[in-house]
PDB file of C-alpha atoms in Angstrom:
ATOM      1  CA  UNK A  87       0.000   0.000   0.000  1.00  0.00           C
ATOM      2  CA  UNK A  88       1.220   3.303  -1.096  1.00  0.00           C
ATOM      3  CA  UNK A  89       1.223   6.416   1.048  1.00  0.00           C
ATOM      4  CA  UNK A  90       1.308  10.409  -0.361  1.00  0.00           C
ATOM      5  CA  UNK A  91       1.696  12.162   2.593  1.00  0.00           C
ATOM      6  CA  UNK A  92       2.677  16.204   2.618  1.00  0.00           C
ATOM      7  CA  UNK A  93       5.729  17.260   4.061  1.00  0.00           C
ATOM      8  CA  UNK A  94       5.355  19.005   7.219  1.00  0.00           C
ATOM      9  CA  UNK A  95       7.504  22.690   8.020  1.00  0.00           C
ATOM     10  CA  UNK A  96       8.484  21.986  11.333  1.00  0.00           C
ATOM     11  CA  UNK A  97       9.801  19.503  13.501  1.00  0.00           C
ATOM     12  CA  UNK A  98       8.566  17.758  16.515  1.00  0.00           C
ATOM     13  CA  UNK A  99      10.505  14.451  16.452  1.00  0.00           C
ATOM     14  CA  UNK A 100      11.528  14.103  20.497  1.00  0.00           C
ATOM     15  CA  UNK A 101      15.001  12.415  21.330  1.00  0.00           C
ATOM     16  CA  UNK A 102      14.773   8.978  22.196  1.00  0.00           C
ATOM     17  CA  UNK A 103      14.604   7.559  25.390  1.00  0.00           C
ATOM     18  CA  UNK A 104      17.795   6.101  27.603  1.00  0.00           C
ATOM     19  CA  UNK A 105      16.794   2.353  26.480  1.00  0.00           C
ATOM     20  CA  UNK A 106      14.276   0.741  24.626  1.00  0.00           C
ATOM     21  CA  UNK A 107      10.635  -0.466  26.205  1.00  0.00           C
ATOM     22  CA  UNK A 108      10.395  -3.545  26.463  1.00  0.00           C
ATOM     23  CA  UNK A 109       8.711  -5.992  23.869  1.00  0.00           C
ATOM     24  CA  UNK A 110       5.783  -8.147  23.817  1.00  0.00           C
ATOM     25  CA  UNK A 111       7.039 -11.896  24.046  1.00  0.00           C
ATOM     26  CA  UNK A 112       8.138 -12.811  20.727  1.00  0.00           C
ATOM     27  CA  UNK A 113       6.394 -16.035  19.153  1.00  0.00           C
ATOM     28  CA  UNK A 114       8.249 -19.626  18.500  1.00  0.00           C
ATOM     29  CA  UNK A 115       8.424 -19.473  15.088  1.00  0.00           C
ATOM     30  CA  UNK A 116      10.035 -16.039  15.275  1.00  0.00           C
ATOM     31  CA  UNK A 117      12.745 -17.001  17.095  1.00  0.00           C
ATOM     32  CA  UNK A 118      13.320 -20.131  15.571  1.00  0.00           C
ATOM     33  CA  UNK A 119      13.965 -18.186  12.546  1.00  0.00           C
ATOM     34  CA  UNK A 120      15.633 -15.043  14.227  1.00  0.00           C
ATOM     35  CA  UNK A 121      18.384 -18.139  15.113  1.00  0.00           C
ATOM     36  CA  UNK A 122      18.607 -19.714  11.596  1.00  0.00           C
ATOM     37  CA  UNK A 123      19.316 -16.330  10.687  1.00  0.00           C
ATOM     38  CA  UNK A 124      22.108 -15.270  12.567  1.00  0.00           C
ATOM     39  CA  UNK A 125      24.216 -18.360  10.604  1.00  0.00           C
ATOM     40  CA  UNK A 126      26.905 -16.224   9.192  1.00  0.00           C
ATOM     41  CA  UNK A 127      27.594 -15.306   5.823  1.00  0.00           C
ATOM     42  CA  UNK A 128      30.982 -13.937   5.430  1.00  0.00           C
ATOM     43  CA  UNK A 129      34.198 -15.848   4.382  1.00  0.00           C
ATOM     44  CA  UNK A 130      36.465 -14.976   7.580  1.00  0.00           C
ATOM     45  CA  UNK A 131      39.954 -13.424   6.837  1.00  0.00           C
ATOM     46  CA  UNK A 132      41.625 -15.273   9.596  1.00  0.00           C
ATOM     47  CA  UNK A 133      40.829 -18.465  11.272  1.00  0.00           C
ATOM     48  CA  UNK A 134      40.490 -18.290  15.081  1.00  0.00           C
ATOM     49  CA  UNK A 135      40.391 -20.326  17.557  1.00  0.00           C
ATOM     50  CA  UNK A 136      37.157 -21.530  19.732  1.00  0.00           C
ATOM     51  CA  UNK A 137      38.705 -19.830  22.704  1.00  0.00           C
ATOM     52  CA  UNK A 138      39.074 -16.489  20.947  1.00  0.00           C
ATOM     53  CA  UNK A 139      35.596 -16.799  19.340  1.00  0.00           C
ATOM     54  CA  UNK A 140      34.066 -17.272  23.031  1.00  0.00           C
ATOM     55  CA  UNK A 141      36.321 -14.101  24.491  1.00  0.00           C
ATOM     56  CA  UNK A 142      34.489 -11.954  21.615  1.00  0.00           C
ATOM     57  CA  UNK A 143      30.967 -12.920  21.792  1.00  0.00           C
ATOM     58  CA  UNK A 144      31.140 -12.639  25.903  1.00  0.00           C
ATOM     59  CA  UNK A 145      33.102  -9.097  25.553  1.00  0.00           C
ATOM     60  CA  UNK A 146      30.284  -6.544  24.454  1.00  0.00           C
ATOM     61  CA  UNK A 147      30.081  -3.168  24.495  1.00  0.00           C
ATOM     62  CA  UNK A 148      26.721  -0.941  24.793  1.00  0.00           C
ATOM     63  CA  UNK A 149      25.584  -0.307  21.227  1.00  0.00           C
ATOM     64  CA  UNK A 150      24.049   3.431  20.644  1.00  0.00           C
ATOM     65  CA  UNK A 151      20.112   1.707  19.886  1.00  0.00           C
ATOM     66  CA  UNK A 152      20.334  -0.490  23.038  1.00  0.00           C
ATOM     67  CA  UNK A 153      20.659   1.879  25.743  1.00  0.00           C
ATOM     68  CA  UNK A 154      22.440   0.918  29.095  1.00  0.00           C
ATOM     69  CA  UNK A 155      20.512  -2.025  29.840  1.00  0.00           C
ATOM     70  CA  UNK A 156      22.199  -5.542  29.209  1.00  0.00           C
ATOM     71  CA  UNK A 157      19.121  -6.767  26.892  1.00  0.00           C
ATOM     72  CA  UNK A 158      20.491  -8.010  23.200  1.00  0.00           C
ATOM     73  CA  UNK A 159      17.357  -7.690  21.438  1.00  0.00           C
ATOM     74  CA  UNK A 160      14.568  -4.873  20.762  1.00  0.00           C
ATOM     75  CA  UNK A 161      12.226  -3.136  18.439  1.00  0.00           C
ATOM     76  CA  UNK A 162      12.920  -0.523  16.367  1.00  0.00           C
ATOM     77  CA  UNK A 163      11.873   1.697  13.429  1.00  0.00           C
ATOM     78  CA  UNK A 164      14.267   1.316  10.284  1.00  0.00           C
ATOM     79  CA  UNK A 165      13.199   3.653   7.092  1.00  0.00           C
ATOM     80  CA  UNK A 166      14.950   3.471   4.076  1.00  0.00           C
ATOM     81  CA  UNK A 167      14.418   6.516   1.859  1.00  0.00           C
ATOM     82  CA  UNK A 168      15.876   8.254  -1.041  1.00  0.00           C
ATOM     83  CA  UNK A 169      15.479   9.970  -4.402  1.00  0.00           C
ATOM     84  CA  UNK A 170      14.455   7.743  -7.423  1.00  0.00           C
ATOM     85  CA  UNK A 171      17.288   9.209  -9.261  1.00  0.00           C
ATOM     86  CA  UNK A 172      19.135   9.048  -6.186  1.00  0.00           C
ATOM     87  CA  UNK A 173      21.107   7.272  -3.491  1.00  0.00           C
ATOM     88  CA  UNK A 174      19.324   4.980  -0.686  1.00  0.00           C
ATOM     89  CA  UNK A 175      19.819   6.294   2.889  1.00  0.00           C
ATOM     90  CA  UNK A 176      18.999   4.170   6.258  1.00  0.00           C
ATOM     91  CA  UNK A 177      17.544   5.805   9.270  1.00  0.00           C
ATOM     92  CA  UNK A 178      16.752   4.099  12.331  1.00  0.00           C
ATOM     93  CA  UNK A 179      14.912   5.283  15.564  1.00  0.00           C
ATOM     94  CA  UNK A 180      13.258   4.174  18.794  1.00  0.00           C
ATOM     95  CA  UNK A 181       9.668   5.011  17.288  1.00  0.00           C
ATOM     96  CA  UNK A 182       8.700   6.750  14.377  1.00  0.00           C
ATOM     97  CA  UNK A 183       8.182  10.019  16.949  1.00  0.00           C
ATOM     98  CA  UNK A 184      11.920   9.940  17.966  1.00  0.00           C
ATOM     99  CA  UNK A 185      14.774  11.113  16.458  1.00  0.00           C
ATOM    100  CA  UNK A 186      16.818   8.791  14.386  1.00  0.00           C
ATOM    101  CA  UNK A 187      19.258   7.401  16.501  1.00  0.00           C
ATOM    102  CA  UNK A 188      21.736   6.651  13.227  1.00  0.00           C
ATOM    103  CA  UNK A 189      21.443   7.473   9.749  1.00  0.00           C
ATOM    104  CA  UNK A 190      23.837   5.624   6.962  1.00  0.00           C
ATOM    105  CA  UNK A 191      24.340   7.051   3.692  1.00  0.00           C
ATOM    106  CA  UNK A 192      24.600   4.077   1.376  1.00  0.00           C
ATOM    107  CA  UNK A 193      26.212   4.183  -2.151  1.00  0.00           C
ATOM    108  CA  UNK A 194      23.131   1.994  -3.340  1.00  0.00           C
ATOM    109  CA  UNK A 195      20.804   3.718  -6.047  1.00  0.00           C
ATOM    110  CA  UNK A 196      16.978   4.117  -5.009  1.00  0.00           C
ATOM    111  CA  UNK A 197      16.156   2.105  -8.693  1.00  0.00           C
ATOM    112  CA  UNK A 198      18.880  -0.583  -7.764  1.00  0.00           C
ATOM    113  CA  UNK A 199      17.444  -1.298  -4.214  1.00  0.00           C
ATOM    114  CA  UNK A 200      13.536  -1.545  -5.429  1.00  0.00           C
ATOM    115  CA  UNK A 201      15.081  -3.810  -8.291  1.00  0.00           C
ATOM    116  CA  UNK A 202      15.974  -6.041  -5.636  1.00  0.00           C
ATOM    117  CA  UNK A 203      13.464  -5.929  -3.139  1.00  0.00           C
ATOM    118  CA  UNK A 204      10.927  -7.435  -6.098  1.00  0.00           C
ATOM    119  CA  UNK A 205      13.091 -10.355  -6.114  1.00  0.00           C
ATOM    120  CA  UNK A 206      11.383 -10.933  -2.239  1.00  0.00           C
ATOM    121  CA  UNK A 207      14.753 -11.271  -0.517  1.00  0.00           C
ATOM    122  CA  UNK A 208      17.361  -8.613   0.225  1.00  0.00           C
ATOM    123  CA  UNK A 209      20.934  -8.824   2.129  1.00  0.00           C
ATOM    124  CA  UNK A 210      22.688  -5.964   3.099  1.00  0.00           C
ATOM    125  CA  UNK A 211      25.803  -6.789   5.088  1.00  0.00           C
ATOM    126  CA  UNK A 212      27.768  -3.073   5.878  1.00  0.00           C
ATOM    127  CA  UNK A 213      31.408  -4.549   6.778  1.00  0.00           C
ATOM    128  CA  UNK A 214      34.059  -2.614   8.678  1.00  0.00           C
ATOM    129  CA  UNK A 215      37.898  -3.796   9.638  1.00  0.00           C
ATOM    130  CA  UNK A 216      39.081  -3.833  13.136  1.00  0.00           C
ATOM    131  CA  UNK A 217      41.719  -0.680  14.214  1.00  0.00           C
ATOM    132  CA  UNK A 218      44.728  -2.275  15.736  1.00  0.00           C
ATOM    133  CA  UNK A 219      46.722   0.689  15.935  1.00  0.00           C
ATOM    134  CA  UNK A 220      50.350   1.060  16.963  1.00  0.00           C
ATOM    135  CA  UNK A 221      52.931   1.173  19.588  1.00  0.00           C
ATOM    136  CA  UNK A 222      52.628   5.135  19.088  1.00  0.00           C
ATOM    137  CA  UNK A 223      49.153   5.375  19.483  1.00  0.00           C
ATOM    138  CA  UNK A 224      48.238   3.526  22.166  1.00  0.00           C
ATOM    139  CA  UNK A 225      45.632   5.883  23.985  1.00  0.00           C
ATOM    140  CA  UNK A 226      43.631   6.205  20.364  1.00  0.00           C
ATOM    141  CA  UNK A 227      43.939   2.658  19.620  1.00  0.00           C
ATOM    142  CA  UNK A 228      41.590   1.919  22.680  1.00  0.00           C
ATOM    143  CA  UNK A 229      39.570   4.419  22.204  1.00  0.00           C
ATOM    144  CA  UNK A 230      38.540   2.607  19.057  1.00  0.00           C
ATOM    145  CA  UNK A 231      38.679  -0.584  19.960  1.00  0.00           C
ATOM    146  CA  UNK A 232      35.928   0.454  22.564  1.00  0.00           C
ATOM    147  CA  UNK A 233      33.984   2.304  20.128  1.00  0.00           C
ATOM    148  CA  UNK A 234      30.594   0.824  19.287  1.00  0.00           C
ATOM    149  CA  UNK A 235      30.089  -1.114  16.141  1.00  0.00           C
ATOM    150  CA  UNK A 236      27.046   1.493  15.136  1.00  0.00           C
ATOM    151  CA  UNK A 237      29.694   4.131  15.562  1.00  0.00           C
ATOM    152  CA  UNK A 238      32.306   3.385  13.001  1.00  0.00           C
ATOM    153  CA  UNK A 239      32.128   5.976  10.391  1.00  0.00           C
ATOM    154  CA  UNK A 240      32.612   3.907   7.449  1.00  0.00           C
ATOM    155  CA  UNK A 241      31.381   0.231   6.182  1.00  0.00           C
ATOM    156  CA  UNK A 242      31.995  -1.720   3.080  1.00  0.00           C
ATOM    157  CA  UNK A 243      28.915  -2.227   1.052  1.00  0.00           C
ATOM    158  CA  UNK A 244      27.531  -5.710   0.050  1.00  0.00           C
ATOM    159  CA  UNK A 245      23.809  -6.428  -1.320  1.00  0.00           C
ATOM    160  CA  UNK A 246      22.493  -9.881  -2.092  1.00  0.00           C
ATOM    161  CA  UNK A 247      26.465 -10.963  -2.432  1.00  0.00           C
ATOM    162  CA  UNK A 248      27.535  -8.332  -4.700  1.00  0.00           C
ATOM    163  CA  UNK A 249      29.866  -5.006  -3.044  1.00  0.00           C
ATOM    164  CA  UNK A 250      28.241  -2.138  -3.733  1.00  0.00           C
ATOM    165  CA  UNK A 251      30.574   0.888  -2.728  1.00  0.00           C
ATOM    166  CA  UNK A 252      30.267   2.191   0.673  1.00  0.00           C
ATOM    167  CA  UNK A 253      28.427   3.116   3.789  1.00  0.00           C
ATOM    168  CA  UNK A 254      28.787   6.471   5.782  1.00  0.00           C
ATOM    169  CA  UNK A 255      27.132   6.996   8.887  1.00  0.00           C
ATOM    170  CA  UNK A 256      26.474  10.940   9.414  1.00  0.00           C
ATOM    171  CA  UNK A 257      24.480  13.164  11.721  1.00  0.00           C
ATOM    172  CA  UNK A 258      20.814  13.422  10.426  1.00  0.00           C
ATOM    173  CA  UNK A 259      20.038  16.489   7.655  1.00  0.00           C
ATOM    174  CA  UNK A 260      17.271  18.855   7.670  1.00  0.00           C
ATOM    175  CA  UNK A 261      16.169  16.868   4.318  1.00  0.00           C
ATOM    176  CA  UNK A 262      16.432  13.069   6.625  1.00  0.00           C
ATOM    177  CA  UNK A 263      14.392  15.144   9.846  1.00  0.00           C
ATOM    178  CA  UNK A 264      11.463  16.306   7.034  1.00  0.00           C
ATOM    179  CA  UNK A 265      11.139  12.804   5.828  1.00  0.00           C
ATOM    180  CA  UNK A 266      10.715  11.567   9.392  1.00  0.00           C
ATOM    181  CA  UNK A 267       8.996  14.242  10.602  1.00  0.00           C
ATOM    182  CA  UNK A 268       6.802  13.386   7.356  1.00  0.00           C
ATOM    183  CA  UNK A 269       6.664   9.877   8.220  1.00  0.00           C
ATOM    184  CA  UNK A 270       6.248  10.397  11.945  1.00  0.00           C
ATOM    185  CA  UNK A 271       2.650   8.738  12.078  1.00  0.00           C
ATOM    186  CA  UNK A 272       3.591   6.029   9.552  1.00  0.00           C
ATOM    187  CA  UNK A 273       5.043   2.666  11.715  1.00  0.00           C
ATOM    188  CA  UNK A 274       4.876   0.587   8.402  1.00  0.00           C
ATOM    189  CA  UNK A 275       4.686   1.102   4.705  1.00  0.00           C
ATOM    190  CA  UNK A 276       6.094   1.867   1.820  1.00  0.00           C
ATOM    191  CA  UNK A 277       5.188   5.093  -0.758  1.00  0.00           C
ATOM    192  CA  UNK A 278       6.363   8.114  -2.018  1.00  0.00           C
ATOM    193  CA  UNK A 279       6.700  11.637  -0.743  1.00  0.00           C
ATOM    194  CA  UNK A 280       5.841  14.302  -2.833  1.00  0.00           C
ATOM    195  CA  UNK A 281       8.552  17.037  -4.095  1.00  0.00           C
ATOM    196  CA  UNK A 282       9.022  19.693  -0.647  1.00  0.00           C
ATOM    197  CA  UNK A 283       9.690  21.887  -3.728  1.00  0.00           C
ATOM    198  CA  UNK A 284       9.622  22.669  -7.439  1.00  0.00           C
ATOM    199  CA  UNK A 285      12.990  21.476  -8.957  1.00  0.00           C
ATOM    200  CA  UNK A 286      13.251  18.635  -6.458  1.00  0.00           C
ATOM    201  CA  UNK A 287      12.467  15.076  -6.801  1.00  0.00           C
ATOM    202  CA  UNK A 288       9.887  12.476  -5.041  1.00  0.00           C
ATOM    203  CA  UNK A 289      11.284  10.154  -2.039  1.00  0.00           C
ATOM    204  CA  UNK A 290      10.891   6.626  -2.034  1.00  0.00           C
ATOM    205  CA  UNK A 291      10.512   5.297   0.932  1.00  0.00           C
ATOM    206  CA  UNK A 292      10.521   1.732   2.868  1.00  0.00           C
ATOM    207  CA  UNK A 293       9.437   2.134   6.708  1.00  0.00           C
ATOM    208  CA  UNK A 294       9.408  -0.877   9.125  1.00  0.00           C
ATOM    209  CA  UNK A 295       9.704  -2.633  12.306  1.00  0.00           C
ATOM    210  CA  UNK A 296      13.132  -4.363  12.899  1.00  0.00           C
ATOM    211  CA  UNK A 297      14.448  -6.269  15.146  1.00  0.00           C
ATOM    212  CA  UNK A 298      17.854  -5.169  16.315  1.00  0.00           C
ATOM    213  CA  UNK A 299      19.887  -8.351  17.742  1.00  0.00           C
ATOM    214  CA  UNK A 300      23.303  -7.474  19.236  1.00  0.00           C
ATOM    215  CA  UNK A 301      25.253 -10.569  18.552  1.00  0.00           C
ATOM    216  CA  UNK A 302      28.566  -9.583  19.551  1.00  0.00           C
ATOM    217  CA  UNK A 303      30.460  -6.468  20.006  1.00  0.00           C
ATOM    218  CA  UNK A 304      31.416  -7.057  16.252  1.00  0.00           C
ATOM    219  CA  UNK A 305      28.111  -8.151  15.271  1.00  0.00           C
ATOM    220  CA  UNK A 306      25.006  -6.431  14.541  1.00  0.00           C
ATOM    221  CA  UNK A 307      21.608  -7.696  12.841  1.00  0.00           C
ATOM    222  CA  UNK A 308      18.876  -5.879  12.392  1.00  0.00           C
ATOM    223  CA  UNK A 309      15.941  -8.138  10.913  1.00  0.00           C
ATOM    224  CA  UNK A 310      12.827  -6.252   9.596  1.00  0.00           C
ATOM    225  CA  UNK A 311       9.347  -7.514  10.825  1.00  0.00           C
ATOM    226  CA  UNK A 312       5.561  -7.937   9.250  1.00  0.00           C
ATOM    227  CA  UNK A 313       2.686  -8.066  11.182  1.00  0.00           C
ATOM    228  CA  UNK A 314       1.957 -11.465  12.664  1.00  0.00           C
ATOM    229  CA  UNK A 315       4.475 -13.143  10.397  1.00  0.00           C
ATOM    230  CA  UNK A 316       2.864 -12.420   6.795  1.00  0.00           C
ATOM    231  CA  UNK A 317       3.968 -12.201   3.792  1.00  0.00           C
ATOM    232  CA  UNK A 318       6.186  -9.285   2.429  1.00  0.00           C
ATOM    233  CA  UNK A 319       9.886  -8.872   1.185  1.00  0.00           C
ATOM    234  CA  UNK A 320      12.618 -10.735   3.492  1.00  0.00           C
ATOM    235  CA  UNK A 321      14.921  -7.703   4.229  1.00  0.00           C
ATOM    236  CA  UNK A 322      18.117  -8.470   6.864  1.00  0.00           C
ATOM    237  CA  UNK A 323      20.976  -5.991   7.368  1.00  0.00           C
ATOM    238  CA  UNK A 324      24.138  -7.236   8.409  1.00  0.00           C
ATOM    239  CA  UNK A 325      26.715  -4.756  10.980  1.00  0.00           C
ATOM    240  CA  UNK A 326      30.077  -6.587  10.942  1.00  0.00           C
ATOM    241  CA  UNK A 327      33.535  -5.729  12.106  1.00  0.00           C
ATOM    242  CA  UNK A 328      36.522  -7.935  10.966  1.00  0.00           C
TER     243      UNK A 328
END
């Protein structure tokens, strides 16, 4: 179902909260398949060993959509939006009446994506490397190897397999805050916004729920959601560090 909705001159998107409420039990079939999911699907680098792999998964750190609290999984709002002509952006927020808590620029074309989203099954895996630093550099070599995966400013691009350029997370534009201002009473859908002006081009946009699992410290998923499991395009996107 489309929906032309009117841009609206001001904002009054709030800042989300300090964590996430929590969620209504999730069903048996969901997480059955929220587990097959999390299989990976990256060819690792290096090989490491079982002991290593256990130190990493049991060595989080607090991710910028999960708040203080220890929980690994919750509900948010993902939207992707962009230009037809244009490149795809990803927004993400508590609840479509929050401020986005991250928005990625993605070097994916608007016509590209919806090409692939009729094929009923998209992957988008945004890869990152590890910082080791140096000897030199040892105070800024923590402080980045304690940064949190959804803070790295730049990812490798892969969808359905294929790299695709780049992502670049960056602090939400007055163009990003219309569309969610625009979009702030829409919790699913997809549609286009009209032109805010003459000159400028219609937004596409994809809004959903997703659930955000926190894997690891280096590991990210963010799964998006239809109403009491129905049918609709599989979409999964992938946060790794390597």
């Amino acid at each position: 179902m489309l929906h032309h909705l009117s841009p609206s001159p001001q904002v009054s998107l709030v800042a989300p909260s300090s964590h996430y409420r929590r969620r209504r039990p999730a069903r048996v079939v969901r997480v059955f398949r929220s587990i097959c999911r999390t299989l990976p699907i990256f060819t690792p680098k290096c090989k490491i060993s079982v002991g290593a792999a256990t130190t990493v998964a049991c060595s989080a750190v607090a991710s910028p959509l999960s708040g203080t609290d220890s929980r690994r999984n919750s509900l948010v709002t993902g939207t992707l939006f962009g230009c037809r002509k244009g490149r795809v952006s990803f927004s993400i927020q508590e609840n479509p009446r929050c401020l986005p808590s991250l928005v990625v620029e993605l070097s994916l074309l608007t016509h590209v994506l919806l090409r692939e989203m009729s094929t009923g099954m998209v992957r988008i895996a945004l890869e990152c490397e590890k910082n080791s630093g140096n000897a030199a550099n040892d105070g800024k070599a923590a402080s980045l190897s304690s940064r949190a995966l959804l803070e790295e400013p730049l990812w490798t691009l892969f969808c359905n397999g294929k790299r695709n350029g780049y992502g670049v997370r960056r602090e939400p534009t007055e163009d990003d805050l219309g569309v969610m201002e625009t979009l702030r009473v829409v919790s699913m859908g997809a549609g286009v916004l009209p032109a805010r002006a003459e000159g400028e081009e219609e937004v596409a946009y994809l809004r959903a729920g997703f659930d955000h699992i926190i894997a690891s410290r280096d590991a990210e998923t963010l799964y998006m959601t239809s109403p009491d499991d129905g049918p609709g395009p599989d979409l999964t996107i992938f946060f790794v560090r390597m």
